[in-house]
Amino acid sequence: MKYIQRYWKIVVSVVFAIAVAVFWALPAVSLLSYHEQYQLFLFTADYFRERLAVPGGLADYIAEFITQWNYIFVVGAMLLALLFFVFQRLTWRIAKGEETADVWYPLSFVPAILMLAYMCDANVMPSFLVALVLVQLLMLLWQKVACGANSVVRVAFIVVALPLSYWLLGPVMFILAAYIFIYVLANKSRRLSPWIAVVAAIYAVATVLFVAQFRPEPLYRLFGGLNYYRFPAYIPWPQVGMMVLTAVLPFLLRLLPAAKAKIAIPIQIISVVAGGCALVFFSFRTIANEIIDYDYLVRMHAWGKIIEKAEKKQPTTPLEVSCVNFALSQKGQLCDRLFEFYQNGGEGLFPTFTRDMLSPISTGEIFYTLGMVNDAERYFFEAQQAIPNFRRSGRLCQQIISCEIINGNYSVARKLLHELSHSLFYSRWADERLAMLGNEKKINADPVYGRLRKFRVSKDYLFSDTEMDQMLGLVYTHCYQNRNAYEYLMAYELVQRDMTKFMEYYPIGRFAGYTDHIPYAIQQALVYDWTQRHGSFDGMPYSIEPQWQQLMVQFIQAYMSNRESPVLSTPPLSNTFWNYMLINKRKAKGTKKESKEVY
Amino acid sequence: MKKIYVYMMAAMMLASCTEKPENVTKVDKLPAIFPDYSGVTIPDGIAPMDFNVTGDDCDCVDVTVKGSKGGEVHSNGDYAKFDLDEWHSLTQQNKGGALTFTVCVEKDGKWTQYKDFTMTVSPYAIGDWGLTYRRIAPGYEVYGHMGIYQRDLSTFDETPIFDNLAAPGACVNCHTPNRTNPDQYTFHVRGEHGATVVHRDGKEELLKAKNDSIHGSMVYPYWHPSGKYCAYSTNNTHQSFHSVRSERIEVFDQSSDVFVYEPSTHQLILDSLLMTKDHYETYPAFSPDGRTLYFCSSTAEPIPSGYKDIKYNICKIAFNPDNGTFGTRVDTIFNARKMGKSATHPRPSYDGRYLMFTMSDYGCFPIWHKEADNWLLDLRTGKAQPMTAANSDNTDSWHNWSTNSHWFVFTSRRGDGLYTRLYIASVDDKGNVSKPFLLPQENPLDYYDKLLDSYNTPDFTTKPVKLDEREMGRQINSDNRTATKVR
């Protein structure tokens, strides 16, 4: 019992940290990957200087150092959990310094839980959490200075700590300033001059205005933080809320009256756990995070898991659908199982290019696998350029370099590999590639590079969003071993409901080396085409399995008797090309333009 | 404790490279250096021409530079790094002469002395303070961190003129001063808060990016020498992407015209001869006397099928600066189409003698064309020839003249085939073009290896450009724009 009374607080904190680690390592692992793939921490003096050259740079540097460990997701999750643990413990230490009763310990978890919920937005940078933790250390230091030191030391602390914390940690400096301000006013018994409060507040604002003389960023960004949120033009309100809470909570907690531990603690724990879980659950379950999860699975080449995920919940956005189709193609099932999943026309195979950092990645991966190396490189490059805080990406760098190597642009590859070789987790890969450069035999023998070099077309054409089939046709006819290109071509015509072109391209599939069976969706389309012109299956020149003929008959009967028949909307009939063609007639949106205006 | 310091000092001395060449073995070949500065012509007062020895890793590089007219500088270290003041004195002392570089390299304790190489110090000063240019990653449609920068040519100092940190999401391009004088300049802002910025009389004015009368944005600019006018093209520009490995982007216009803007009245001066439907007119440039407007013109071809048939000639039309009117006929002064080629980006030298342009196989955007080379047209004889000494096997394009017309800066992809770098070369009184030199940097191998930007649209500037970045960012974000009207 004594042990419980003595250690219950730290035990609860450790349990919280473990829960946070489990959260990041399991359901939110894709967010760890997301953070990791939009930065490239380099062990160079230039990188350190570059970070330290902007307000908040030290927090960025530390956060990026930590984030690189997300490459090994378990370690990344543990490091992040450690940060949350320290954040909660410091929250308590500061509150304790304000003479908060132990009975209110569970409430010290509130900021950490809110932060966890806030960080379910994948664009909240870990840099903000690091900055919060570091500024809390300064708040603790202020408590010591305010209690034990003379007024000269207190003033010296303010004079040094505020600008230094602004430069190193960013606008969390205002938390410190606000804390000092309230502390002075709330602790009159300590005989602190109220002028200290006023001077601290004015000095904090003056610090930012002074720094503004040397920095080009708009003032609102200098006040709101340059890298607390990935999108620089946006300062989210929850961030402001977190800053206010961190500064004010210690004083709110000390206002709470004494209470009976046996009642108050369980009630608090239950409330904080229940409220926290609900908050995190709803903050985490967003469409954006679903898409991030698909991207993560593509990154991991977890094709089976993508298909499993889609089987549980049908994807709807073009990016999700394209990931599922990509996974099917990697499993050799694209034209077998295409219509078991929701399809939205050509968009679901090749989503329209958008100027964001996420969607072009998986589309780039599709082009890459198909041997459309230049197009893949473009998508990877654009995704990297779209990273709103101008960071580099290890994942995208690797892909760009691979494209350059396949294309034989060794000088460019070497330059980019030099950069990558200064990272922790990509350096080995970079060194291996550096040793490869110029060695045609070795590159051609590489299972991926060699294959893609064979797939790559030699006759030039201009990329056109609206003529994907023509491009796929050129790619496939350049190398018949590229069966994926054929399947994408067939799938494209089917999801576009273009039977004329489907029948035009179908015969070139004879070179694709199908020995087992003609893919099911293709069989369905062939039967469909035949029945459009014939009254029976007699004389049909294709190797159609009897099951499809029987199903076609069932489909026709059901369709002719009642188009709303539930039979049509349940498997197996719902998972057929006929259903997609005749029942689910949502036309593919014609959003793609011939070419985009540049100026 | 003292011992520790002694050991540390000794270790530091051993680690750094300060040994003098001894027992040197001479070899009869030039040292492999980056950048290739052997045989280049430089102006006096240029920043130190530091270089690295490439190839096998070396332990120490010792370089002695002797001037044909006297003077000497010495460097000993990891790479050739010259003291700024000593270098400047040496080049000034040897103006019109030559510098001889003796390079010794130490590897595994053995010194090798390579064949000397020389650098000519031109009798012509460069005359300008520095360069302006845009730096941006060589991408496709999306842009990240970028900006317009200026570089002091006598040092390595680079400062931003406008960095898009000041206006998140903005893209800036085509910074163009009036004959290298930054008292008047213009540049464009693209993106959500698009504008054309015109700086004159110490103030910036942000014009509406588009005007319905010209069916597009103001694009490629060129100031009239009087500063009263600025010619622009308006282009309906599109881009496509090549599939084969050696090509990347194809930029083409689906329509383009040329017009003149009068900043004092905000009027656009249009002329039917410069806005034809069956031709694309682009890249305007005034002659130094301001009485002629050069521009490029191609027949309009179906896009995208006929994009390889778009081939520009260089044309001219008379311009009367007194009342801002054009002549009544257009003359072709260089018929590139006849040669099966396309001539773009004409830039007359400020002394009126030459017109430099870029020649490529087709199209208006040679920057992505490997075959693109710069050519020089002698306006007195009408003869044009490629600037062989300055051109390379890769893209050479986007050039501009120094104020005294003896130097030109241009971009080239000759380094690695992708990242454009700035090269400077000279033209003497007889029209001889020198071997160009890469813009000097301190520890250039390291600098250029780490630099992930391309240089775009370089130009000389007589003095530093002054622009309040934050104020400009505020104006860009404010969306207050001055409308233009057709005269």
PDB file of N, CA, C and O in Angstrom, chain A residues 155-213:
ATOM      1  N   VAL A 155      15.526  39.487 -13.537  1.00  0.00           N
ATOM      2  CA  VAL A 155      15.504  40.326 -14.747  1.00  0.00           C
ATOM      3  C   VAL A 155      16.455  39.738 -15.787  1.00  0.00           C
ATOM      4  O   VAL A 155      16.126  39.653 -16.984  1.00  0.00           O
ATOM      5  N   ALA A 156      17.621  39.317 -15.304  1.00  0.00           N
ATOM      6  CA  ALA A 156      18.592  38.727 -16.247  1.00  0.00           C
ATOM      7  C   ALA A 156      17.993  37.490 -16.915  1.00  0.00           C
ATOM      8  O   ALA A 156      18.178  37.271 -18.120  1.00  0.00           O
ATOM      9  N   PHE A 157      17.241  36.703 -16.135  1.00  0.00           N
ATOM     10  CA  PHE A 157      16.609  35.505 -16.691  1.00  0.00           C
ATOM     11  C   PHE A 157      15.668  35.898 -17.830  1.00  0.00           C
ATOM     12  O   PHE A 157      15.696  35.301 -18.918  1.00  0.00           O
ATOM     13  N   ILE A 158      14.854  36.910 -17.550  1.00  0.00           N
ATOM     14  CA  ILE A 158      13.883  37.334 -18.577  1.00  0.00           C
ATOM     15  C   ILE A 158      14.612  37.869 -19.811  1.00  0.00           C
ATOM     16  O   ILE A 158      14.282  37.518 -20.952  1.00  0.00           O
ATOM     17  N   VAL A 159      15.636  38.684 -19.551  1.00  0.00           N
ATOM     18  CA  VAL A 159      16.366  39.307 -20.663  1.00  0.00           C
ATOM     19  C   VAL A 159      17.000  38.237 -21.556  1.00  0.00           C
ATOM     20  O   VAL A 159      16.991  38.359 -22.777  1.00  0.00           O
ATOM     21  N   VAL A 160      17.507  37.189 -20.950  1.00  0.00           N
ATOM     22  CA  VAL A 160      18.194  36.159 -21.739  1.00  0.00           C
ATOM     23  C   VAL A 160      17.213  35.090 -22.234  1.00  0.00           C
ATOM     24  O   VAL A 160      17.233  34.720 -23.411  1.00  0.00           O
ATOM     25  N   ALA A 161      16.364  34.610 -21.337  1.00  0.00           N
ATOM     26  CA  ALA A 161      15.549  33.433 -21.666  1.00  0.00           C
ATOM     27  C   ALA A 161      14.519  33.713 -22.758  1.00  0.00           C
ATOM     28  O   ALA A 161      14.273  32.844 -23.609  1.00  0.00           O
ATOM     29  N   LEU A 162      13.913  34.882 -22.744  1.00  0.00           N
ATOM     30  CA  LEU A 162      12.854  35.118 -23.737  1.00  0.00           C
ATOM     31  C   LEU A 162      13.403  35.136 -25.164  1.00  0.00           C
ATOM     32  O   LEU A 162      12.924  34.368 -26.008  1.00  0.00           O
ATOM     33  N   PRO A 163      14.388  36.001 -25.470  1.00  0.00           N
ATOM     34  CA  PRO A 163      14.880  35.964 -26.863  1.00  0.00           C
ATOM     35  C   PRO A 163      15.525  34.639 -27.238  1.00  0.00           C
ATOM     36  O   PRO A 163      15.348  34.153 -28.360  1.00  0.00           O
ATOM     37  N   LEU A 164      16.246  34.057 -26.252  1.00  0.00           N
ATOM     38  CA  LEU A 164      16.899  32.788 -26.561  1.00  0.00           C
ATOM     39  C   LEU A 164      15.861  31.705 -26.849  1.00  0.00           C
ATOM     40  O   LEU A 164      15.981  30.929 -27.803  1.00  0.00           O
ATOM     41  N   SER A 165      14.817  31.665 -26.024  1.00  0.00           N
ATOM     42  CA  SER A 165      13.793  30.640 -26.245  1.00  0.00           C
ATOM     43  C   SER A 165      13.060  30.906 -27.556  1.00  0.00           C
ATOM     44  O   SER A 165      12.668  29.969 -28.252  1.00  0.00           O
ATOM     45  N   TYR A 166      12.903  32.188 -27.918  1.00  0.00           N
ATOM     46  CA  TYR A 166      12.232  32.459 -29.192  1.00  0.00           C
ATOM     47  C   TYR A 166      13.086  31.938 -30.343  1.00  0.00           C
ATOM     48  O   TYR A 166      12.576  31.287 -31.260  1.00  0.00           O
ATOM     49  N   TRP A 167      14.369  32.239 -30.279  1.00  0.00           N
ATOM     50  CA  TRP A 167      15.206  31.832 -31.404  1.00  0.00           C
ATOM     51  C   TRP A 167      15.345  30.313 -31.484  1.00  0.00           C
ATOM     52  O   TRP A 167      15.323  29.734 -32.562  1.00  0.00           O
ATOM     53  N   LEU A 168      15.461  29.680 -30.337  1.00  0.00           N
ATOM     54  CA  LEU A 168      15.712  28.239 -30.355  1.00  0.00           C
ATOM     55  C   LEU A 168      14.428  27.413 -30.450  1.00  0.00           C
ATOM     56  O   LEU A 168      14.405  26.360 -31.063  1.00  0.00           O
ATOM     57  N   LEU A 169      13.364  27.917 -29.825  1.00  0.00           N
ATOM     58  CA  LEU A 169      12.142  27.107 -29.744  1.00  0.00           C
ATOM     59  C   LEU A 169      10.966  27.694 -30.517  1.00  0.00           C
ATOM     60  O   LEU A 169       9.982  27.000 -30.764  1.00  0.00           O
ATOM     61  N   GLY A 170      11.030  28.983 -30.822  1.00  0.00           N
ATOM     62  CA  GLY A 170       9.932  29.619 -31.552  1.00  0.00           C
ATOM     63  C   GLY A 170       8.947  30.290 -30.615  1.00  0.00           C
ATOM     64  O   GLY A 170       9.244  30.547 -29.442  1.00  0.00           O
ATOM     65  N   PRO A 171       7.740  30.550 -31.131  1.00  0.00           N
ATOM     66  CA  PRO A 171       6.770  31.346 -30.367  1.00  0.00           C
ATOM     67  C   PRO A 171       6.257  30.691 -29.082  1.00  0.00           C
ATOM     68  O   PRO A 171       5.464  31.312 -28.378  1.00  0.00           O
ATOM     69  N   VAL A 172       6.695  29.462 -28.762  1.00  0.00           N
ATOM     70  CA  VAL A 172       6.330  28.940 -27.439  1.00  0.00           C
ATOM     71  C   VAL A 172       6.929  29.847 -26.362  1.00  0.00           C
ATOM     72  O   VAL A 172       6.577  29.733 -25.190  1.00  0.00           O
ATOM     73  N   MET A 173       7.819  30.722 -26.790  1.00  0.00           N
ATOM     74  CA  MET A 173       8.327  31.742 -25.877  1.00  0.00           C
ATOM     75  C   MET A 173       7.183  32.473 -25.190  1.00  0.00           C
ATOM     76  O   MET A 173       7.291  32.866 -24.019  1.00  0.00           O
ATOM     77  N   PHE A 174       6.079  32.650 -25.922  1.00  0.00           N
ATOM     78  CA  PHE A 174       4.949  33.383 -25.324  1.00  0.00           C
ATOM     79  C   PHE A 174       4.350  32.613 -24.152  1.00  0.00           C
ATOM     80  O   PHE A 174       3.729  33.207 -23.282  1.00  0.00           O
ATOM     81  N   ILE A 175       4.519  31.289 -24.155  1.00  0.00           N
ATOM     82  CA  ILE A 175       4.057  30.496 -23.000  1.00  0.00           C
ATOM     83  C   ILE A 175       4.870  30.908 -21.781  1.00  0.00           C
ATOM     84  O   ILE A 175       4.324  31.155 -20.696  1.00  0.00           O
ATOM     85  N   LEU A 176       6.170  31.005 -21.984  1.00  0.00           N
ATOM     86  CA  LEU A 176       7.051  31.398 -20.882  1.00  0.00           C
ATOM     87  C   LEU A 176       6.710  32.809 -20.407  1.00  0.00           C
ATOM     88  O   LEU A 176       6.581  33.061 -19.191  1.00  0.00           O
ATOM     89  N   ALA A 177       6.529  33.708 -21.383  1.00  0.00           N
ATOM     90  CA  ALA A 177       6.216  35.096 -21.025  1.00  0.00           C
ATOM     91  C   ALA A 177       4.883  35.160 -20.270  1.00  0.00           C
ATOM     92  O   ALA A 177       4.763  35.854 -19.251  1.00  0.00           O
ATOM     93  N   ALA A 178       3.901  34.418 -20.785  1.00  0.00           N
ATOM     94  CA  ALA A 178       2.588  34.426 -20.128  1.00  0.00           C
ATOM     95  C   ALA A 178       2.682  33.809 -18.739  1.00  0.00           C
ATOM     96  O   ALA A 178       2.057  34.285 -17.781  1.00  0.00           O
ATOM     97  N   TYR A 179       3.469  32.752 -18.641  1.00  0.00           N
ATOM     98  CA  TYR A 179       3.635  32.099 -17.345  1.00  0.00           C
ATOM     99  C   TYR A 179       4.268  33.058 -16.341  1.00  0.00           C
ATOM    100  O   TYR A 179       3.798  33.177 -15.191  1.00  0.00           O
ATOM    101  N   ILE A 180       5.318  33.750 -16.782  1.00  0.00           N
ATOM    102  CA  ILE A 180       5.979  34.720 -15.889  1.00  0.00           C
ATOM    103  C   ILE A 180       4.977  35.805 -15.488  1.00  0.00           C
ATOM    104  O   ILE A 180       4.876  36.195 -14.324  1.00  0.00           O
ATOM    105  N   PHE A 181       4.225  36.264 -16.455  1.00  0.00           N
ATOM    106  CA  PHE A 181       3.244  37.324 -16.220  1.00  0.00           C
ATOM    107  C   PHE A 181       2.235  36.899 -15.136  1.00  0.00           C
ATOM    108  O   PHE A 181       2.032  37.594 -14.145  1.00  0.00           O
ATOM    109  N   ILE A 182       1.659  35.723 -15.340  1.00  0.00           N
ATOM    110  CA  ILE A 182       0.641  35.256 -14.378  1.00  0.00           C
ATOM    111  C   ILE A 182       1.296  34.936 -13.037  1.00  0.00           C
ATOM    112  O   ILE A 182       0.749  35.219 -11.975  1.00  0.00           O
ATOM    113  N   TYR A 183       2.467  34.352 -13.120  1.00  0.00           N
ATOM    114  CA  TYR A 183       3.179  33.966 -11.897  1.00  0.00           C
ATOM    115  C   TYR A 183       3.402  35.179 -10.994  1.00  0.00           C
ATOM    116  O   TYR A 183       3.155  35.128  -9.787  1.00  0.00           O
ATOM    117  N   VAL A 184       3.850  36.255 -11.616  1.00  0.00           N
ATOM    118  CA  VAL A 184       4.136  37.472 -10.837  1.00  0.00           C
ATOM    119  C   VAL A 184       2.846  37.995 -10.198  1.00  0.00           C
ATOM    120  O   VAL A 184       2.819  38.337  -9.012  1.00  0.00           O
ATOM    121  N   LEU A 185       1.779  38.009 -10.982  1.00  0.00           N
ATOM    122  CA  LEU A 185       0.521  38.548 -10.463  1.00  0.00           C
ATOM    123  C   LEU A 185      -0.148  37.598  -9.460  1.00  0.00           C
ATOM    124  O   LEU A 185      -0.821  38.046  -8.528  1.00  0.00           O
ATOM    125  N   ALA A 186       0.076  36.311  -9.669  1.00  0.00           N
ATOM    126  CA  ALA A 186      -0.612  35.336  -8.815  1.00  0.00           C
ATOM    127  C   ALA A 186       0.146  35.023  -7.534  1.00  0.00           C
ATOM    128  O   ALA A 186      -0.378  34.369  -6.653  1.00  0.00           O
ATOM    129  N   ASN A 187       1.384  35.412  -7.465  1.00  0.00           N
ATOM    130  CA  ASN A 187       2.194  35.120  -6.280  1.00  0.00           C
ATOM    131  C   ASN A 187       2.645  36.410  -5.597  1.00  0.00           C
ATOM    132  O   ASN A 187       3.847  36.684  -5.494  1.00  0.00           O
ATOM    133  N   LYS A 188       1.663  37.185  -5.164  1.00  0.00           N
ATOM    134  CA  LYS A 188       1.990  38.475  -4.557  1.00  0.00           C
ATOM    135  C   LYS A 188       2.781  38.297  -3.263  1.00  0.00           C
ATOM    136  O   LYS A 188       3.573  39.153  -2.882  1.00  0.00           O
ATOM    137  N   SER A 189       2.562  37.131  -2.633  1.00  0.00           N
ATOM    138  CA  SER A 189       3.247  36.895  -1.363  1.00  0.00           C
ATOM    139  C   SER A 189       4.761  36.840  -1.552  1.00  0.00           C
ATOM    140  O   SER A 189       5.529  37.037  -0.636  1.00  0.00           O
ATOM    141  N   ARG A 190       5.184  36.548  -2.784  1.00  0.00           N
ATOM    142  CA  ARG A 190       6.633  36.443  -3.008  1.00  0.00           C
ATOM    143  C   ARG A 190       7.257  37.798  -3.322  1.00  0.00           C
ATOM    144  O   ARG A 190       8.421  37.878  -3.717  1.00  0.00           O
ATOM    145  N   ARG A 191       6.486  38.808  -3.249  1.00  0.00           N
ATOM    146  CA  ARG A 191       6.954  40.200  -3.415  1.00  0.00           C
ATOM    147  C   ARG A 191       7.731  40.402  -4.716  1.00  0.00           C
ATOM    148  O   ARG A 191       8.844  40.889  -4.729  1.00  0.00           O
ATOM    149  N   LEU A 192       7.127  39.957  -5.783  1.00  0.00           N
ATOM    150  CA  LEU A 192       7.744  40.184  -7.091  1.00  0.00           C
ATOM    151  C   LEU A 192       7.153  41.472  -7.668  1.00  0.00           C
ATOM    152  O   LEU A 192       5.945  41.692  -7.580  1.00  0.00           O
ATOM    153  N   SER A 193       8.023  42.266  -8.243  1.00  0.00           N
ATOM    154  CA  SER A 193       7.534  43.544  -8.770  1.00  0.00           C
ATOM    155  C   SER A 193       6.602  43.293  -9.957  1.00  0.00           C
ATOM    156  O   SER A 193       6.950  42.540 -10.880  1.00  0.00           O
ATOM    157  N   PRO A 194       5.429  43.898  -9.966  1.00  0.00           N
ATOM    158  CA  PRO A 194       4.521  43.715 -11.116  1.00  0.00           C
ATOM    159  C   PRO A 194       5.144  44.222 -12.417  1.00  0.00           C
ATOM    160  O   PRO A 194       4.727  43.841 -13.502  1.00  0.00           O
ATOM    161  N   TRP A 195       6.150  45.083 -12.264  1.00  0.00           N
ATOM    162  CA  TRP A 195       6.806  45.574 -13.484  1.00  0.00           C
ATOM    163  C   TRP A 195       7.480  44.430 -14.253  1.00  0.00           C
ATOM    164  O   TRP A 195       7.594  44.489 -15.466  1.00  0.00           O
ATOM    165  N   ILE A 196       7.897  43.433 -13.497  1.00  0.00           N
ATOM    166  CA  ILE A 196       8.530  42.284 -14.164  1.00  0.00           C
ATOM    167  C   ILE A 196       7.534  41.654 -15.137  1.00  0.00           C
ATOM    168  O   ILE A 196       7.881  41.293 -16.262  1.00  0.00           O
ATOM    169  N   ALA A 197       6.291  41.546 -14.689  1.00  0.00           N
ATOM    170  CA  ALA A 197       5.246  40.962 -15.536  1.00  0.00           C
ATOM    171  C   ALA A 197       5.048  41.794 -16.795  1.00  0.00           C
ATOM    172  O   ALA A 197       5.004  41.267 -17.920  1.00  0.00           O
ATOM    173  N   VAL A 198       4.954  43.091 -16.592  1.00  0.00           N
ATOM    174  CA  VAL A 198       4.702  43.981 -17.730  1.00  0.00           C
ATOM    175  C   VAL A 198       5.894  43.948 -18.693  1.00  0.00           C
ATOM    176  O   VAL A 198       5.730  43.819 -19.924  1.00  0.00           O
ATOM    177  N   VAL A 199       7.096  44.028 -18.106  1.00  0.00           N
ATOM    178  CA  VAL A 199       8.301  44.051 -18.942  1.00  0.00           C
ATOM    179  C   VAL A 199       8.408  42.735 -19.734  1.00  0.00           C
ATOM    180  O   VAL A 199       8.718  42.737 -20.922  1.00  0.00           O
ATOM    181  N   ALA A 200       8.108  41.624 -19.067  1.00  0.00           N
ATOM    182  CA  ALA A 200       8.202  40.325 -19.754  1.00  0.00           C
ATOM    183  C   ALA A 200       7.264  40.278 -20.957  1.00  0.00           C
ATOM    184  O   ALA A 200       7.648  39.814 -22.041  1.00  0.00           O
ATOM    185  N   ALA A 201       6.054  40.786 -20.762  1.00  0.00           N
ATOM    186  CA  ALA A 201       5.068  40.744 -21.851  1.00  0.00           C
ATOM    187  C   ALA A 201       5.520  41.623 -23.020  1.00  0.00           C
ATOM    188  O   ALA A 201       5.502  41.198 -24.191  1.00  0.00           O
ATOM    189  N   ILE A 202       5.936  42.850 -22.687  1.00  0.00           N
ATOM    190  CA  ILE A 202       6.353  43.773 -23.756  1.00  0.00           C
ATOM    191  C   ILE A 202       7.617  43.244 -24.441  1.00  0.00           C
ATOM    192  O   ILE A 202       7.748  43.275 -25.665  1.00  0.00           O
ATOM    193  N   TYR A 203       8.509  42.746 -23.622  1.00  0.00           N
ATOM    194  CA  TYR A 203       9.785  42.262 -24.140  1.00  0.00           C
ATOM    195  C   TYR A 203       9.579  41.085 -25.105  1.00  0.00           C
ATOM    196  O   TYR A 203      10.262  40.961 -26.120  1.00  0.00           O
ATOM    197  N   ALA A 204       8.627  40.234 -24.785  1.00  0.00           N
ATOM    198  CA  ALA A 204       8.351  39.079 -25.656  1.00  0.00           C
ATOM    199  C   ALA A 204       7.888  39.538 -27.037  1.00  0.00           C
ATOM    200  O   ALA A 204       8.378  39.060 -28.066  1.00  0.00           O
ATOM    201  N   VAL A 205       6.961  40.509 -27.042  1.00  0.00           N
ATOM    202  CA  VAL A 205       6.462  41.004 -28.332  1.00  0.00           C
ATOM    203  C   VAL A 205       7.590  41.725 -29.068  1.00  0.00           C
ATOM    204  O   VAL A 205       7.780  41.541 -30.291  1.00  0.00           O
ATOM    205  N   ALA A 206       8.372  42.520 -28.311  1.00  0.00           N
ATOM    206  CA  ALA A 206       9.468  43.268 -28.939  1.00  0.00           C
ATOM    207  C   ALA A 206      10.496  42.321 -29.552  1.00  0.00           C
ATOM    208  O   ALA A 206      11.068  42.612 -30.612  1.00  0.00           O
ATOM    209  N   THR A 207      10.703  41.192 -28.894  1.00  0.00           N
ATOM    210  CA  THR A 207      11.669  40.211 -29.416  1.00  0.00           C
ATOM    211  C   THR A 207      11.266  39.763 -30.823  1.00  0.00           C
ATOM    212  O   THR A 207      12.085  39.726 -31.742  1.00  0.00           O
ATOM    213  N   VAL A 208       9.996  39.447 -30.977  1.00  0.00           N
ATOM    214  CA  VAL A 208       9.526  38.975 -32.294  1.00  0.00           C
ATOM    215  C   VAL A 208       9.646  40.098 -33.327  1.00  0.00           C
ATOM    216  O   VAL A 208      10.103  39.875 -34.461  1.00  0.00           O
ATOM    217  N   LEU A 209       9.278  41.307 -32.898  1.00  0.00           N
ATOM    218  CA  LEU A 209       9.347  42.434 -33.843  1.00  0.00           C
ATOM    219  C   LEU A 209      10.795  42.715 -34.234  1.00  0.00           C
ATOM    220  O   LEU A 209      11.085  43.081 -35.376  1.00  0.00           O
ATOM    221  N   PHE A 210      11.692  42.530 -33.293  1.00  0.00           N
ATOM    222  CA  PHE A 210      13.112  42.735 -33.591  1.00  0.00           C
ATOM    223  C   PHE A 210      13.601  41.680 -34.593  1.00  0.00           C
ATOM    224  O   PHE A 210      14.252  42.005 -35.584  1.00  0.00           O
ATOM    225  N   VAL A 211      13.249  40.432 -34.322  1.00  0.00           N
ATOM    226  CA  VAL A 211      13.663  39.347 -35.225  1.00  0.00           C
ATOM    227  C   VAL A 211      13.082  39.581 -36.625  1.00  0.00           C
ATOM    228  O   VAL A 211      13.716  39.279 -37.634  1.00  0.00           O
ATOM    229  N   ALA A 212      11.892  40.165 -36.655  1.00  0.00           N
ATOM    230  CA  ALA A 212      11.224  40.403 -37.944  1.00  0.00           C
ATOM    231  C   ALA A 212      12.052  41.310 -38.857  1.00  0.00           C
ATOM    232  O   ALA A 212      11.875  41.278 -40.081  1.00  0.00           O
ATOM    233  N   GLN A 213      12.937  42.091 -38.262  1.00  0.00           N
ATOM    234  CA  GLN A 213      13.764  42.973 -39.090  1.00  0.00           C
ATOM    235  C   GLN A 213      14.742  42.172 -39.947  1.00  0.00           C
ATOM    236  O   GLN A 213      15.276  42.676 -40.926  1.00  0.00           O
TER     237      GLN A 213
END
